[in-house]
Short mmCIF file of C-alpha atoms in Angstrom, two decimals:
data_model
loop_
_atom_site.label_atom_id
_atom_site.label_comp_id
_atom_site.label_asym_id
_atom_site.label_seq_id
_atom_site.Cartn_x
_atom_site.Cartn_y
_atom_site.Cartn_z
CA MET A 1 -0.09 0.38 0.20
CA CYS A 2 1.41 3.73 -0.54
CA TRP A 3 1.36 6.12 1.85
CA LYS A 4 -1.88 7.79 0.59
CA ASP A 5 -4.14 4.42 0.65
CA THR A 6 -2.73 4.47 4.35
CA LEU A 7 -3.57 7.63 4.92
CA THR A 8 -7.22 7.29 3.74
CA ALA A 9 -7.57 4.10 5.78
CA THR A 10 -6.55 5.68 9.37
CA SER A 11 -8.14 8.95 8.63
CA PRO A 12 -11.85 9.78 10.02
CA SER A 13 -14.45 10.14 7.20
CA SER A 14 -16.15 13.42 7.09
CA CYS A 15 -19.61 11.92 7.98
CA THR A 16 -17.45 11.13 11.53
CA LEU A 17 -16.04 14.45 11.81
CA ARG A 18 -19.58 16.09 11.42
CA LYS A 19 -20.85 13.86 14.26
CA ALA A 20 -18.29 14.74 16.79
CA ARG A 21 -18.66 18.01 15.92
CA ARG A 22 -22.30 17.61 16.82
CA ALA A 23 -21.68 15.76 19.61
CA PRO A 24 -22.00 17.50 23.11
CA THR A 25 -19.13 18.17 24.77
CA SER A 26 -18.02 17.50 28.58
CA LEU A 27 -17.50 20.75 29.56
CA LYS A 28 -19.61 22.62 31.63
CA PRO A 29 -20.78 26.32 30.10
CA ILE A 30 -19.78 29.46 32.23
CA GLY A 31 -22.81 31.17 33.27
CA GLY A 32 -22.79 34.73 34.78
CA CYS A 33 -20.97 37.99 33.77
CA ALA A 34 -17.25 35.78 33.33
CA GLY A 35 -19.48 33.57 30.60
CA ARG A 36 -20.87 36.55 28.82
CA TRP A 37 -17.53 38.64 28.61
CA LEU A 38 -15.67 35.14 27.42
CA HIS A 39 -18.06 34.62 24.89
CA LYS A 40 -17.58 37.88 23.92
CA ARG A 41 -13.95 38.00 23.23
CA THR A 42 -13.82 34.52 21.72
CA LYS A 43 -16.63 35.82 19.00
CA LEU A 44 -14.14 39.24 18.72
CA MET A 45 -11.16 36.65 17.77
CA SER A 46 -13.25 34.32 16.28
CA GLU A 47 -13.63 37.34 13.54
CA ILE A 48 -11.13 37.49 10.89
CA ASP A 49 -11.98 41.12 9.86
CA ASN A 50 -12.59 42.78 13.30
CA LYS A 51 -11.55 46.09 13.06
CA PRO A 52 -11.56 47.64 17.06
CA LEU A 53 -9.38 44.56 17.91
CA HIS A 54 -6.35 45.33 15.00
CA ASP A 55 -6.88 48.70 16.04
CA TRP A 56 -6.26 48.05 19.54
CA VAL A 57 -3.24 45.53 18.02
CA ARG A 58 -1.37 48.06 16.20
CA GLN A 59 -1.77 51.02 18.97
CA THR A 60 -0.14 48.62 21.69
CA LEU A 61 2.69 48.38 18.87
CA HIS A 62 5.74 51.09 20.14
CA GLN A 63 6.27 52.02 16.42
CA TYR A 64 2.98 52.69 15.35
CA GLU A 65 1.73 55.80 13.38
CA PRO A 66 -1.90 56.39 13.13
CA PRO A 67 -2.60 57.48 9.39
CA TYR A 68 -3.23 61.20 8.46
CA ASP A 69 -6.74 62.15 9.22
CA PRO A 70 -7.92 66.03 8.74
CA GLN A 71 -10.99 65.54 10.81
CA ASP A 72 -8.93 64.25 13.72
CA TRP A 73 -7.30 67.91 13.77
CA GLN A 74 -11.24 69.55 13.15
CA ALA A 75 -12.01 67.63 16.58
CA LEU A 76 -9.10 68.51 18.51
CA ARG A 77 -9.91 72.19 17.57
CA ARG A 78 -13.45 71.91 18.71
CA GLN A 79 -12.41 70.17 22.07
CA LEU A 80 -9.89 73.37 22.47
CA ARG A 81 -12.69 76.09 21.73
CA GLU A 82 -14.55 74.00 24.31
CA ARG A 83 -11.53 74.28 26.82
CA ARG A 84 -11.09 78.00 26.49
CA ARG A 85 -14.57 78.98 26.03
CA TRP A 86 -15.77 76.90 29.93
CA ARG A 87 -11.67 78.63 30.94
CA LEU A 88 -13.23 82.61 30.16
CA THR A 89 -16.48 81.45 31.65
CA GLY A 90 -14.93 80.46 34.96
CA LEU A 91 -12.82 83.22 35.21
CA VAL A 92 -15.94 85.71 34.60
CA ALA A 93 -18.02 83.84 37.11
CA LEU A 94 -15.12 84.14 39.47
CA PHE A 95 -14.85 87.87 39.42
CA LEU A 96 -18.77 88.19 39.75
CA LEU A 97 -18.64 86.14 42.79
CA CYS A 98 -15.52 87.83 44.09
CA ALA A 99 -17.65 90.91 43.50
CA VAL A 100 -20.62 90.31 44.97
CA GLY A 101 -19.39 88.94 48.06
CA GLY A 102 -16.76 92.11 48.42
CA TYR A 103 -20.68 93.98 47.97
CA VAL A 104 -22.15 91.88 50.53
CA VAL A 105 -19.03 92.53 53.03
CA LEU A 106 -18.97 96.12 52.78
CA LEU A 107 -23.15 96.12 52.96
CA ASN A 108 -22.27 94.47 56.83
CA VAL A 109 -19.88 97.14 57.88
CA PRO A 110 -21.76 99.37 59.80
CA SER A 111 -20.73 103.06 58.53
CA HIS A 112 -20.72 104.56 61.75
CA ARG A 113 -18.24 104.66 64.83
CA ASN A 114 -19.41 105.34 67.98
CA VAL A 115 -17.70 108.26 69.48
CA THR A 116 -16.76 108.67 73.40
CA TYR A 117 -16.23 112.09 74.20
CA PRO A 118 -14.47 112.48 77.79
CA VAL A 119 -16.80 113.64 80.31
CA LYS A 120 -16.03 116.55 82.74
CA LYS A 121 -15.28 116.12 86.24
CA ALA A 122 -17.65 117.47 88.43
CA SER A 123 -16.97 121.20 90.19
CA ALA A 124 -15.99 121.98 93.45
CA ARG A 125 -19.73 123.29 93.87
CA ALA A 126 -21.32 120.32 93.08
CA ASP A 127 -18.66 118.14 95.33
CA ARG A 128 -20.59 120.40 98.39
CA LYS A 129 -23.94 118.78 98.12
CA LYS A 130 -23.67 115.40 99.48
CA LYS A 131 -25.87 112.79 100.17
CA VAL A 132 -26.35 111.41 103.77
CA GLU A 133 -28.44 108.69 105.02
CA VAL A 134 -30.53 109.84 108.29
CA PHE A 135 -31.66 107.46 110.64
CA HIS A 136 -35.63 107.98 112.04
CA PRO A 137 -37.23 106.38 115.11
CA GLN A 138 -40.85 106.16 113.86
CA ALA A 139 -39.69 104.84 110.11
CA THR A 140 -39.12 100.87 110.00
CA GLN A 141 -35.45 99.54 109.63
CA ALA A 142 -36.35 98.82 105.87
CA GLU A 143 -37.07 102.57 105.70
CA ALA A 144 -34.72 105.47 105.39
CA ALA A 145 -35.37 109.31 103.99
CA THR A 146 -32.39 110.37 102.10
CA VAL A 147 -31.31 113.93 102.76
CA ILE A 148 -28.97 117.09 101.36
CA LYS A 149 -27.20 118.38 103.22
CA THR A 150 -25.05 121.43 102.66
CA PRO A 151 -22.35 122.92 104.99
CA THR A 152 -22.15 126.07 106.44
CA TYR A 153 -19.63 129.13 106.45
CA PRO A 154 -18.93 131.63 108.35
CA ARG A 155 -18.93 134.73 107.26
CA GLN A 156 -16.11 137.17 107.86
CA ARG A 157 -15.59 140.67 108.50
CA THR A 158 -14.95 143.13 106.75
CA GLN A 159 -11.88 145.30 107.59
CA PRO A 160 -12.63 149.35 107.36
CA ASN A 161 -10.81 150.99 104.09
CA ALA A 162 -9.87 153.46 106.64
CA ASP A 163 -6.81 151.45 107.89
CA LEU A 164 -5.25 150.97 104.70
CA PRO A 165 -2.60 153.56 103.80
CA VAL A 166 -3.51 156.45 101.73
CA ALA A 167 -0.97 157.55 99.19
CA ASP A 168 0.98 160.91 99.29
CA ARG A 169 -0.53 163.77 97.44
CA ARG A 170 1.57 166.15 95.86
CA PRO A 171 0.67 168.95 93.68
CA VAL A 172 1.67 168.11 89.93
CA SER A 173 2.34 170.23 87.33
CA LEU A 174 1.90 169.87 83.37
CA ARG A 175 3.57 171.73 80.69
CA LEU A 176 2.95 171.58 76.95
CA LEU A 177 5.87 171.23 74.90
CA ALA A 178 6.60 173.44 71.82
CA PRO A 179 6.25 171.99 68.62
CA VAL A 180 9.61 173.13 67.95
CA GLN A 181 11.12 171.39 70.49
CA LEU A 182 9.61 168.11 69.78
CA VAL A 183 10.59 168.88 65.94
CA GLY A 184 13.96 170.60 66.42
CA GLN A 185 15.50 173.82 65.53
CA ARG A 186 16.09 172.96 61.82
CA THR A 187 13.33 170.72 59.68
CA GLN A 188 15.25 168.97 56.90
CA PRO A 189 12.86 169.12 54.02
CA LEU A 190 11.29 166.50 52.13
CA PRO A 191 13.27 164.88 49.23
CA GLU A 192 11.31 165.38 46.13
CA ILE A 193 10.28 162.32 44.53
CA ARG A 194 10.56 162.43 40.79
CA TYR A 195 9.19 160.14 37.64
CA GLN A 196 11.76 159.02 35.29
CA PRO A 197 10.39 157.85 32.44
CA PRO A 198 11.34 154.65 30.79
CA SER A 199 14.31 155.20 28.01
CA VAL A 200 14.30 154.32 24.58
CA LYS A 201 16.37 150.89 25.39
CA GLU A 202 13.82 150.09 28.24
CA ILE A 203 10.93 150.54 25.97
CA ALA A 204 12.43 148.40 23.50
CA LEU A 205 13.19 145.86 25.61
CA LEU A 206 9.71 145.88 26.77
CA GLN A 207 8.06 145.70 23.18
CA HIS A 208 9.84 142.33 22.39
CA VAL A 209 9.49 140.54 25.12
CA LEU A 210 5.51 141.03 25.38
CA THR A 211 5.48 140.59 22.11
CA PRO A 212 4.27 136.92 21.58
CA THR A 213 6.06 136.13 18.41
CA ALA A 214 9.73 135.34 17.83
CA GLY A 215 10.01 137.28 14.62
CA PRO A 216 11.51 135.47 11.66
CA ASP A 217 15.18 134.64 13.44
CA SER A 218 13.58 132.29 16.19
CA THR A 219 17.55 130.95 16.44
CA VAL A 220 17.31 130.96 20.52
CA LEU A 221 14.28 129.35 20.37
CA GLU A 222 15.20 126.48 18.30
CA VAL A 223 18.35 126.01 19.92
CA LEU A 224 17.15 125.84 23.12
CA SER A 225 14.57 123.36 22.15
CA ARG A 226 16.81 121.12 19.99
CA ASN A 227 20.02 120.64 23.15
CA LEU A 228 19.05 122.47 26.37
CA ARG A 229 17.41 118.64 27.34
CA TYR A 230 21.44 117.42 26.88
CA TRP A 231 22.90 120.12 28.91
CA ASN A 232 22.55 119.04 32.60
CA LYS A 233 23.36 122.16 35.06
CA ALA A 234 23.66 124.82 32.41
CA VAL A 235 24.06 128.73 32.97
CA ILE A 236 22.88 130.86 30.54
CA VAL A 237 25.06 133.89 29.67
CA CYS A 238 22.73 136.68 27.88
CA ASP A 239 24.47 139.44 25.67
CA LEU A 240 21.72 142.56 26.43
CA THR A 241 23.47 144.90 24.02
CA THR A 242 20.78 146.59 21.92
CA SER A 243 20.79 144.21 19.07
CA MET A 244 20.45 141.29 21.52
CA ASP A 245 16.94 142.38 22.66
CA PRO A 246 15.02 140.27 20.35
CA TYR A 247 16.93 137.29 21.72
CA ALA A 248 16.83 137.73 25.38
CA ALA A 249 12.87 137.97 24.94
CA GLN A 250 13.05 134.50 23.21
CA LEU A 251 14.85 133.11 26.10
CA TYR A 252 11.75 133.91 28.45
CA ALA A 253 9.72 132.54 25.36
CA TRP A 254 11.10 129.47 25.39
CA PHE A 255 11.02 129.74 29.90
CA ARG A 256 6.96 129.89 29.16
CA ARG A 257 6.63 126.77 27.17
CA ASN A 258 9.06 124.76 29.17
CA THR A 259 8.30 126.15 32.91
CA ARG A 260 9.94 125.41 35.69
CA ASN A 261 12.75 123.48 33.32
CA PRO A 262 15.30 121.86 36.03
CA ASN A 263 18.78 121.94 33.80
CA VAL A 264 18.76 125.99 33.79
CA LEU A 265 20.58 127.32 37.37
CA GLY A 266 20.12 130.77 36.39
CA THR A 267 20.97 133.66 33.27
CA VAL A 268 23.93 135.99 33.56
CA PHE A 269 23.17 139.25 31.44
CA PHE A 270 26.30 141.47 30.84
CA THR A 271 26.40 144.95 28.74
CA ASP A 272 30.33 145.31 28.53
CA CYS A 273 29.89 148.41 30.91
CA ASP A 274 30.99 148.77 34.77
CA SER A 275 29.18 149.38 37.49
CA LEU A 276 29.21 153.69 36.76
CA GLY A 277 27.37 152.44 33.38
CA GLN A 278 30.79 153.10 31.39
CA GLU A 279 32.29 150.75 28.82
CA THR A 280 34.90 148.34 30.30
CA ARG A 281 38.74 149.06 29.45
CA PRO A 282 41.91 147.51 30.40
CA GLY A 283 43.10 148.70 33.73
CA GLY A 284 39.33 150.02 34.51
CA LEU A 285 36.60 148.80 36.70
CA PRO A 286 35.50 145.03 35.86
CA GLY A 287 31.78 144.69 34.45
CA ALA A 288 28.79 144.87 35.57
CA PHE A 289 26.79 141.57 35.88
CA PHE A 290 22.90 141.03 36.71
CA VAL A 291 22.40 137.28 37.84
CA THR A 292 18.75 136.35 38.22
CA ARG A 293 17.45 132.64 39.19
CA GLU A 294 13.99 133.20 38.09
CA GLN A 295 12.33 131.46 35.07
CA GLU A 296 9.15 133.66 34.77
CA LEU A 297 9.01 136.63 33.36
CA ASN A 298 7.17 138.84 35.75
CA ALA A 299 10.06 138.24 38.70
CA ALA A 300 13.09 138.70 36.14
CA LEU A 301 11.85 141.76 34.07
CA PRO A 302 13.47 143.95 37.14
CA THR A 303 16.91 142.30 36.68
CA MET A 304 16.54 142.60 32.76
CA LEU A 305 15.18 146.02 32.96
CA ALA A 306 18.41 147.29 35.24
CA ALA A 307 20.91 145.51 32.72
CA ALA A 308 19.20 147.35 29.66
CA ARG A 309 19.74 150.44 31.76
CA ASN A 310 23.74 150.10 32.12
CA THR A 311 24.24 149.93 28.13
CA ALA A 312 23.67 153.35 27.24
CA HIS A 313 27.34 153.92 27.36
CA ASN A 314 28.67 151.12 25.17
CA ASP A 315 29.97 152.49 21.73
CA LEU A 316 32.50 150.27 20.50
CA ASP A 317 31.85 146.65 19.03
CA PRO A 318 33.86 144.35 21.24
CA GLU A 319 32.73 142.62 24.20
CA ASN A 320 33.93 141.07 27.32
CA VAL A 321 32.52 137.97 26.81
CA VAL A 322 34.90 135.95 28.49
CA GLU A 323 35.05 137.81 31.86
CA ALA A 324 30.84 137.00 31.69
CA LEU A 325 31.70 133.56 31.48
CA GLN A 326 34.34 133.43 34.13
CA TYR A 327 31.55 135.45 36.19
CA ALA A 328 29.26 132.70 35.61
CA GLN A 329 31.59 129.98 36.19
CA ARG A 330 32.33 131.49 39.92
CA THR A 331 29.00 132.40 40.60
CA PHE A 332 27.57 129.19 39.85
CA PRO A 333 30.34 126.46 40.42
CA GLN A 334 28.09 123.25 40.76
CA ALA A 335 27.35 124.35 36.80
CA ASN A 336 28.56 121.87 33.92
CA HIS A 337 27.35 123.48 30.84
CA LEU A 338 27.85 127.38 29.98
CA VAL A 339 25.23 128.81 27.12
CA LEU A 340 26.15 131.86 25.48
CA LEU A 341 23.69 134.13 23.87
CA THR A 342 25.85 136.31 21.91
CA ASP A 343 25.39 138.72 18.44
CA ASN A 344 27.77 136.64 15.31
CA GLY A 345 29.08 139.66 14.75
CA SER A 346 30.38 140.75 17.51
CA ARG A 347 33.88 140.58 18.31
CA VAL A 348 36.04 139.31 22.02
CA LYS A 349 38.13 141.90 23.88
CA ASP A 350 39.13 139.56 26.48
CA MET A 351 40.54 136.42 24.88
CA ASP A 352 43.69 136.13 26.74
CA ARG A 353 41.36 135.41 29.89
CA LEU A 354 40.42 132.45 27.95
CA PRO A 355 42.36 130.00 29.67
CA GLY A 356 40.80 130.58 32.92
CA LEU A 357 37.56 128.49 31.35
CA ILE A 358 36.86 125.02 32.91
CA LYS A 359 33.83 124.27 31.41
CA PRO A 360 32.64 123.73 28.15
CA VAL A 361 30.61 126.90 26.01
CA HIS A 362 28.22 126.46 23.98
CA VAL A 363 27.89 129.47 21.63
CA VAL A 364 24.10 130.48 19.82
CA ALA A 365 25.04 132.24 17.62
CA CYS A 366 22.63 134.81 17.08
CA GLY A 367 21.94 136.95 13.97
CA GLY A 368 23.06 136.58 10.41
CA ALA A 369 26.74 135.57 8.74
CA ALA A 370 30.35 137.59 10.87
CA THR A 371 31.22 138.64 7.43
CA GLU A 372 30.47 138.58 3.72
CA THR A 373 32.46 135.54 3.58
CA ASP A 374 32.68 133.83 7.12
CA ALA A 375 30.06 132.41 9.32
CA PHE A 376 31.24 132.76 12.12
CA GLN A 377 33.36 135.10 14.61
CA PRO A 378 36.84 133.73 14.86
CA ASP A 379 37.12 134.60 18.65
CA GLN A 380 34.01 132.84 18.99
CA TYR A 381 34.63 130.12 17.08
CA GLN A 382 37.71 129.77 19.26
CA ILE A 383 36.01 129.78 22.50
CA ALA A 384 33.50 126.63 21.63
CA LEU A 385 36.78 124.92 20.10
CA ARG A 386 38.99 125.62 22.77
CA THR A 387 36.87 124.51 25.87
CA GLY A 388 35.21 121.55 24.54
CA GLY A 389 32.07 123.03 23.55
CA SER A 390 30.21 123.30 20.67
CA ILE A 391 28.50 125.82 18.14
CA HIS A 392 24.95 126.85 16.92
CA THR A 393 22.59 128.29 14.74
CA LEU A 394 19.08 128.03 13.49
CA ASP A 395 19.33 124.85 11.27
CA ASP A 396 22.76 123.63 12.61
CA ASP A 397 24.38 122.07 15.41
CA LEU A 398 28.17 121.55 15.44
CA MET A 399 28.61 119.64 18.42
CA GLN A 400 32.02 119.09 17.96
CA PRO A 401 33.91 121.82 16.06
CA ASP A 402 37.28 120.06 16.84
CA PRO A 403 36.78 116.98 13.87
CA ALA A 404 34.78 119.64 10.95
CA THR A 405 36.12 118.64 7.70
CA ASN A 406 36.06 120.24 4.28
CA HIS A 407 32.87 118.34 3.74
CA THR A 408 30.88 119.92 6.47
CA PHE A 409 28.86 122.67 5.37
CA VAL A 410 26.25 124.85 7.97
CA ARG A 411 23.56 127.33 7.06
CA LEU A 412 23.39 130.74 7.81
CA GLY A 413 20.51 132.56 6.16
CA ASN A 414 20.04 131.78 2.71
CA ASN A 415 23.81 130.96 2.20
CA TYR A 416 25.98 128.03 2.87
CA TYR A 417 29.42 127.95 4.31
CA ARG A 418 31.81 125.25 3.90
CA TYR A 419 34.33 124.47 6.42
CA VAL A 420 38.06 125.18 5.26
CA ALA A 421 40.66 123.10 6.82
CA HIS A 422 43.69 125.12 5.99
CA LYS A 423 42.11 128.24 7.15
CA GLY A 424 40.08 126.82 10.19
CA ARG A 425 37.26 128.90 8.99
CA PHE A 426 33.68 128.32 7.33
CA ILE A 427 33.79 129.98 3.80
CA LYS A 428 31.00 130.99 1.87
CA THR A 429 29.97 129.35 -1.04
CA ARG A 430 27.58 129.54 -4.10
CA ARG A 431 25.27 126.94 -3.22
CA LYS A 432 21.67 127.76 -3.03
CA HIS A 433 20.59 124.23 -1.40
CA ARG A 434 22.48 121.76 1.47
CA PRO A 435 24.49 119.48 -0.56
CA LEU A 436 24.40 115.88 -0.66
CA ARG A 437 27.82 114.07 -0.69
CA PHE A 438 27.32 110.66 -2.64
CA LEU A 439 30.93 108.42 -4.20
CA GLY A 440 33.03 111.26 -2.75
CA ILE A 441 31.74 114.38 -3.85
CA ASN A 442 28.93 116.57 -2.90
CA TRP A 443 26.10 116.98 -4.81
#
């Protein structure tokens, strides 16, 4: 027999297998919850295409990555929105709860307090009356009468006035003094009060100060507005000659716009005149200077008028600028900067005293150009250069004049001036606009 015949003979027939399957098993069924669970798991395992089971098995693997589904992000975004909405609702509810609780607590707090006033002690007259318990034989032991008993004081005997000493009677002679003896032998006449009308200089200064507009040249206003915030503890030294009246008025116009500026310690006015009103000269009296620490026009106006009266005999052009700067340096030792308001065309007569200045000087060049060819007066430019200060015009700020190059331009009026290094001056050019430097060329 071949192996096929042997296998056919020994293997059970199909009918036998059907009977074996239909035959009852010897195992007893499991009842209750355990049986139902086992039946469910068995049914799941018997199904070949069971998607929940397959998904559960995949998720247990370490390298499982679910497929991308856009609907998952939509669902997650809805959940996040719901969380934010509930979080905001909770915060609003907590705030309202705290507000209501605080309001209830405030309602329960009493609106007034019991104030106890001190009680005055009884006077001596009230202490004289005392309550005394008096026993009466006709009354019972439980009854008693309260009687107020006032003490009696014996009357003192008055002494007659005859026993008192009498003052000595002596005749008194009254004599009226003559008016001549009260005033004196010779009466001095009172000084005559004369009204001195304001001078032309004072009237012009008042007109400039009281004028609300700065005019076409607002150099002081523009320079102080741009730079005074950087000059801590500054002292303003102002030339108050006739040509500087409009610019001195701009100073207090700037103070009105910037009330109580802490950067300004005070103002020093000078007029190139001594205490006698005469122009200063070598070997003569020192110049007169007028100092004010007020920043309001009403308080500083008397000082300005006093300085204006002292400039009547100032006829020459050079001025004692360095002496005024040194006076401001001595008067305000705590100052860090000196701001010089001066006429751009005025020369300086005391340049030999320049080494005595130890504080930086910031020169505000008021007016037009110094000459037809030069932008600045050479002495004023040297003051700013040698003290480490700066020089300013209506449109430009030369914060460090020392490193000026041949490409530095400034504007004065309608003209532009270029710095010439070998001359050390700003020379007038023919340009009518501010040049732009591009590719090494001024266009």
